[in-house]
Coordinates of C-alpha atoms and ligand atoms in Angstrom, one line a residue:
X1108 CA -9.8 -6.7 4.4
X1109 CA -13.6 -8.0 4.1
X1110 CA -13.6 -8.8 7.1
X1111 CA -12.8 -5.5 8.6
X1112 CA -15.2 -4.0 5.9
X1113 CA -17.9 -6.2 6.7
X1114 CA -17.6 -5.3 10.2
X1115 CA -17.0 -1.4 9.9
X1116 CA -19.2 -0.5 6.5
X1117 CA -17.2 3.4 7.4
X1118 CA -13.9 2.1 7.4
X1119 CA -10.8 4.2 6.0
X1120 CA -8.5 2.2 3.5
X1121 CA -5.4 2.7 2.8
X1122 CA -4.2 1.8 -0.5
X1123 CA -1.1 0.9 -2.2
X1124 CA -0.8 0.3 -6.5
X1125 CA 1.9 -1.9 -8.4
X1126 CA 1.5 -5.6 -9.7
X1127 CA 1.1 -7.5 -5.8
X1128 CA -2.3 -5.6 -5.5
X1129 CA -3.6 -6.3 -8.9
X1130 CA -4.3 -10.1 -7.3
X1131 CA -6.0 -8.5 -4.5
X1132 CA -8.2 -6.1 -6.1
X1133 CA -8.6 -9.0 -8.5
X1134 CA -9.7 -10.9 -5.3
X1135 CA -11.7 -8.1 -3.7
X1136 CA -13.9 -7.1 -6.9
X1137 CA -14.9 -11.0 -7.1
X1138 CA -16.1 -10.4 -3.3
X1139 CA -17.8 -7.4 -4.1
X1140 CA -19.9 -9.4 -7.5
X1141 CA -20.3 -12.7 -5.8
X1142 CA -20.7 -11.7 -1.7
X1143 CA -22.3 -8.4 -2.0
X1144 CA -19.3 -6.5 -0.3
X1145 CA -20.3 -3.0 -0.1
X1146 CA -17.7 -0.2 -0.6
X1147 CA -20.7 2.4 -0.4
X1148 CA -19.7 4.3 3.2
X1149 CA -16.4 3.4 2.9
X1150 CA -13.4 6.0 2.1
X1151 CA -9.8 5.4 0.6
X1152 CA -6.7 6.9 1.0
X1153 CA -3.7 5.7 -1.7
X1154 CA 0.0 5.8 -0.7
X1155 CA 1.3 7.9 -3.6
X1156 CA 0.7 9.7 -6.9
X1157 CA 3.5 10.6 -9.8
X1158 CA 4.4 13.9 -9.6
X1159 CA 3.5 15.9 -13.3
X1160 CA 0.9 13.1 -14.0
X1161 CA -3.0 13.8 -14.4
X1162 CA -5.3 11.7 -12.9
X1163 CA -6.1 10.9 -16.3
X1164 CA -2.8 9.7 -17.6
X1165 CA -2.7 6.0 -18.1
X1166 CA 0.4 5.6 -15.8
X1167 CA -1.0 7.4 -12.9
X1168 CA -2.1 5.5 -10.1
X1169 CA -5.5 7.7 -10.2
X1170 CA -5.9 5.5 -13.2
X1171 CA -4.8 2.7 -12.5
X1172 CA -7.2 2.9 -9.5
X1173 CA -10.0 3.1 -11.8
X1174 CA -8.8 0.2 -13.8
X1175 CA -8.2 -2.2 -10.8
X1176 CA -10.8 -1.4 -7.9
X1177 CA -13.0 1.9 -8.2
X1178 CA -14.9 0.9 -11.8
X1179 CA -15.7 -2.3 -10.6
X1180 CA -17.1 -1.6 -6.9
X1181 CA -19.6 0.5 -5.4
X1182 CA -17.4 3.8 -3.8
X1183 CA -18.2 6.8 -3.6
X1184 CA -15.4 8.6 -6.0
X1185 CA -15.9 11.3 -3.3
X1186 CA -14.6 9.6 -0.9
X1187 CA -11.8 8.0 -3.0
X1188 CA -8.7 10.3 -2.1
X1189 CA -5.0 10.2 -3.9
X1190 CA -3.0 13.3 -4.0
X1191 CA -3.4 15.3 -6.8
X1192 CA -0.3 14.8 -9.1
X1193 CA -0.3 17.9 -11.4
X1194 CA -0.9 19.9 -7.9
X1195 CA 2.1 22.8 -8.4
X1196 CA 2.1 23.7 -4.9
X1197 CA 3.7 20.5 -3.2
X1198 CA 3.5 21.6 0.5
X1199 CA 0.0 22.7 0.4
X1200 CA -1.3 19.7 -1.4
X1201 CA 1.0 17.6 1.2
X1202 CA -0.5 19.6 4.3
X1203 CA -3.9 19.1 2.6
X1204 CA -3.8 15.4 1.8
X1205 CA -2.3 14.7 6.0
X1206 CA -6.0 16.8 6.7
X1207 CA -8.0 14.8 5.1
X1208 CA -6.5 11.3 6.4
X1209 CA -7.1 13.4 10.1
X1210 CA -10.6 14.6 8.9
X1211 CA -12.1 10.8 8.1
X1212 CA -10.7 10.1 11.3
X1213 CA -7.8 8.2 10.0
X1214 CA -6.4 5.0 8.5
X1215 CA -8.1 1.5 9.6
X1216 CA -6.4 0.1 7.3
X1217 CA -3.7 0.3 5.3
X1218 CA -2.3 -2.2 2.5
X1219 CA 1.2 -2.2 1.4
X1220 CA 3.6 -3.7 -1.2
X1221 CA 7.5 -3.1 -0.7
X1222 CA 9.9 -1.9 -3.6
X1223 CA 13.0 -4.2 -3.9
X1224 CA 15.6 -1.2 -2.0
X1225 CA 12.5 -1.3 1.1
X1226 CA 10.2 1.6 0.1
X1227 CA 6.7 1.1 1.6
X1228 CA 4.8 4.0 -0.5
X1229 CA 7.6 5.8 -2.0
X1230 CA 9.5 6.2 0.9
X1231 CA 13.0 5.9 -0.6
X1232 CA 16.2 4.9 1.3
X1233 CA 16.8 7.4 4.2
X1234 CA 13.1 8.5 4.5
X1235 CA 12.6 9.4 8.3
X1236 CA 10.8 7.5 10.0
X1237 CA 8.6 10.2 11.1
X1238 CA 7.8 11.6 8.0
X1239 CA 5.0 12.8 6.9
X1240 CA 2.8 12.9 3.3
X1241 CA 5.9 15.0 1.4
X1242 CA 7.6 14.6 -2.5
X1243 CA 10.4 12.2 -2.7
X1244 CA 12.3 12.1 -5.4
X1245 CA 12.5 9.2 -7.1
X1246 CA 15.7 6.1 -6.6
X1247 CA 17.2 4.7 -9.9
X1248 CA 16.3 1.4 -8.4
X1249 CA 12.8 2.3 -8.3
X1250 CA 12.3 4.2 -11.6
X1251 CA 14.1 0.2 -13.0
X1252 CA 11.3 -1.6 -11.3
X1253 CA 8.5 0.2 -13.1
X1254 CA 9.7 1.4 -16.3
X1255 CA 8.3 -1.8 -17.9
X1256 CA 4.6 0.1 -17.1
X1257 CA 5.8 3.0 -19.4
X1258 CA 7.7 1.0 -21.6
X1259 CA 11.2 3.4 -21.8
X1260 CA 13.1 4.6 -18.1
X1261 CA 13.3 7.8 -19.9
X1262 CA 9.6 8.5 -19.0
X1263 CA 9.5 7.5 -15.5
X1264 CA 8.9 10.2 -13.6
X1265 CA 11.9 11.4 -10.8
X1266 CA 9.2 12.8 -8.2
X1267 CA 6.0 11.5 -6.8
X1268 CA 3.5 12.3 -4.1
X1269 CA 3.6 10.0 -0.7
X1270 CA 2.7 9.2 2.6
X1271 CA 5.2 9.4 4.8
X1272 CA 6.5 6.3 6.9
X1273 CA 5.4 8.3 10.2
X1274 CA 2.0 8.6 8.2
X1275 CA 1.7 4.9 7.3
X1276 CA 2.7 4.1 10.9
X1277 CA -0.2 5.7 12.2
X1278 CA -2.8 3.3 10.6
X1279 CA -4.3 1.2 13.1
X1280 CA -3.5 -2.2 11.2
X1281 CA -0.7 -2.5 8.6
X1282 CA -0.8 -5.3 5.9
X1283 CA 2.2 -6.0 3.8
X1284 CA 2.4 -8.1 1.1
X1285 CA 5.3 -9.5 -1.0
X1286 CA 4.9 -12.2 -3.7
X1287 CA 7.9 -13.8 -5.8
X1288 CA 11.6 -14.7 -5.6
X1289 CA 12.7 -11.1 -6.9
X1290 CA 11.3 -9.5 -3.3
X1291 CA 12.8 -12.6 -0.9
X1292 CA 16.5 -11.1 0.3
X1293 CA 14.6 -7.4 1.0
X1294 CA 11.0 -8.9 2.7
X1295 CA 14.1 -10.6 4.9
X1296 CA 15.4 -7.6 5.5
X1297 CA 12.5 -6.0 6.4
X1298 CA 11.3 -8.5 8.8
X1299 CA 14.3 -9.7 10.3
X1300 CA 16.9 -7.6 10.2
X1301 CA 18.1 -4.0 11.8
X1302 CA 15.6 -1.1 12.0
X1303 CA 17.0 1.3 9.6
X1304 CA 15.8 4.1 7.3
X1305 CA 18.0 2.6 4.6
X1306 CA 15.0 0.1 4.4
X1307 CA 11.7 2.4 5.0
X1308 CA 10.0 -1.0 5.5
X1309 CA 11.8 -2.2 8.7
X1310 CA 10.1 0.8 10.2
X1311 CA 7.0 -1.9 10.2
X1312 CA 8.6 -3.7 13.0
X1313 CA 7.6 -0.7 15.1
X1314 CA 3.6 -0.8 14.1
X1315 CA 1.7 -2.2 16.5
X1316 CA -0.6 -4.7 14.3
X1317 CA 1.2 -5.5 11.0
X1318 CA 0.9 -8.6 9.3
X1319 CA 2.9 -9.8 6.4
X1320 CA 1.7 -12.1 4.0
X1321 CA 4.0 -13.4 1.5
X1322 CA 3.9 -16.7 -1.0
X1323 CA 6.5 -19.4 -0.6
X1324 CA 8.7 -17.6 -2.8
X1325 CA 9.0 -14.7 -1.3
X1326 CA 9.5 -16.0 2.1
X1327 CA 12.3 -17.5 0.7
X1328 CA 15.1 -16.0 2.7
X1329 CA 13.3 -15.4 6.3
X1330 CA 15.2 -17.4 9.4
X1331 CA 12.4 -18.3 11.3
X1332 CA 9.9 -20.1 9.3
X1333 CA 8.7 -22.6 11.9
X1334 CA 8.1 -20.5 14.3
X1335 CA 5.9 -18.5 12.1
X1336 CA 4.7 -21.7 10.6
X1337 CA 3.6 -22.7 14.0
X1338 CA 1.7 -19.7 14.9
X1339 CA -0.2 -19.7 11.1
X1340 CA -1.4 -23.0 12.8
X1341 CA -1.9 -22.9 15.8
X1342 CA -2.9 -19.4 17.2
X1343 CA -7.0 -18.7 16.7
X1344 CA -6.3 -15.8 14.9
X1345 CA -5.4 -17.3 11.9
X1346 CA -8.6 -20.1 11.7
X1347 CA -10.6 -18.8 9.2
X1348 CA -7.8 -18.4 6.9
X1349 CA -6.2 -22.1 7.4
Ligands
F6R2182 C1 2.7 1.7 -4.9 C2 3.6 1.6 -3.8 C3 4.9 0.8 -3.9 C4 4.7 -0.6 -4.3 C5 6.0 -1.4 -4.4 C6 5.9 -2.8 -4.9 O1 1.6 2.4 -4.6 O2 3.3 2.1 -2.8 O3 5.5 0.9 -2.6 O4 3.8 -1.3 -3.4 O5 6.9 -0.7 -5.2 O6 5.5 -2.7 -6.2 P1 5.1 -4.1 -7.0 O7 3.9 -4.7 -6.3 O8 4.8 -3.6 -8.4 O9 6.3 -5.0 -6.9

């Protein structure tokens, strides 16, 4: 991600929340206080808002945004984009939010994380794979995995805001990332197995430059380790991160 930023100051992220991209933004804040990397021309895009939560609500990603990447680094807050989550008119602020990804010219970049039933953003199972930025409601599974963050289920919302998976597959680059045991049978899944919509993530297998990055744990459960292995060390691509 620096180095794409380095090399295009303009470029459009993509960004994704949740507890894998706290060690990133962890990472990239250090870059931007110890290397000078420079956020200033660049714009943002985030997967997905909560649905009845203002920006200012401690649980919404708008904050948590704040907390993790946009207090620490120098961005324009103009040009730091999530859709709106108290908006009342969904489809316009849908419509609107698919403009403004066209209007910067579109994503460069986009980072994800992946839910433990395969949602990239909040696609949920059964998401087409040509949809667009729309409100999904909300999988049991999925309000589970993060009602820690608002400490009772109960207060999870059932809607939010999100790209689509024909919107994320747009992006010119795709990063996933999966850390831990807990995400090793669906990161598996995603990679490995069957396209399916059940699993909005295998639609990833159909983008043109995506690379996953996962820790040993998480790879856990993937078939054909050597191989990749092989190319982590031997194809130039991978050099400057051996
Ligand atoms: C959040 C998002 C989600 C998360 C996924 C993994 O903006 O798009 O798809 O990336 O649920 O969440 P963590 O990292 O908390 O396991």
């Amino acid at each position: 991600m620096a180095k794409e930023l380095r090399a295009n100051p303009h470029l459009v992220l993509g960004l994704a929340t949740g507890r894998t991209m706290e060690m990133v933004y962890q990472q990239v804040v250090k870059l931007h206080k110890e290397s000078q990397l420079d956020f200033s021309l660049c714009h943002t895009f985030n997967l997905d808002e909560y649905v009845g939560l203002a920006p200012t609500d401690p649980h919404s990603y708008r904050y948590y945004m704040e907390q993790h990447l946009f207090s620490h680094v120098n961005l324009d807050k103009r040009n730091t984009h999530l859709p709106y989550g108290l908006a009342k008119d969904f489809d316009s602020e849908c419509n609107h939010y698919e403009q403004r990804i066209k209007n910067s010219g579109g994503i460069d970049l986009q980072l994800l994380g992946i839910g433990k039933a395969g949602h990239i953003g909040f696609n949920e199972p059964l998401s087409a794979l040509q949809s667009r930025t729309r409100v999904k409601a909300l999988t049991p599974t999925t309000r589970e995995q993060n009602a820690a963050l608002f400490g009772d289920i109960s207060k999870v919302p059932h809607r939010a805001f999100t790209m689509g998976v024909g919107t994320i597959l747009e992006s010119r680059r795709c990063i996933l990332l999966a850390t831990g045991k807990s995400k090793a049978d669906i990161l598996a899944k995603a990679v490995e197995g069957p396209m399916t919509s059940m699993i909005s993530a295998t639609a990833l297998q159909w983008h043109p430059r995506c690379t996953v990055v996962v820790d040993e744990e998480a790879a856990g459960k993937l078939q054909a380790t050597d191989y990749y292995r092989w190319i982590f060390e031997n194809e130039p691509e991978w050099q400057d991160f051996r």
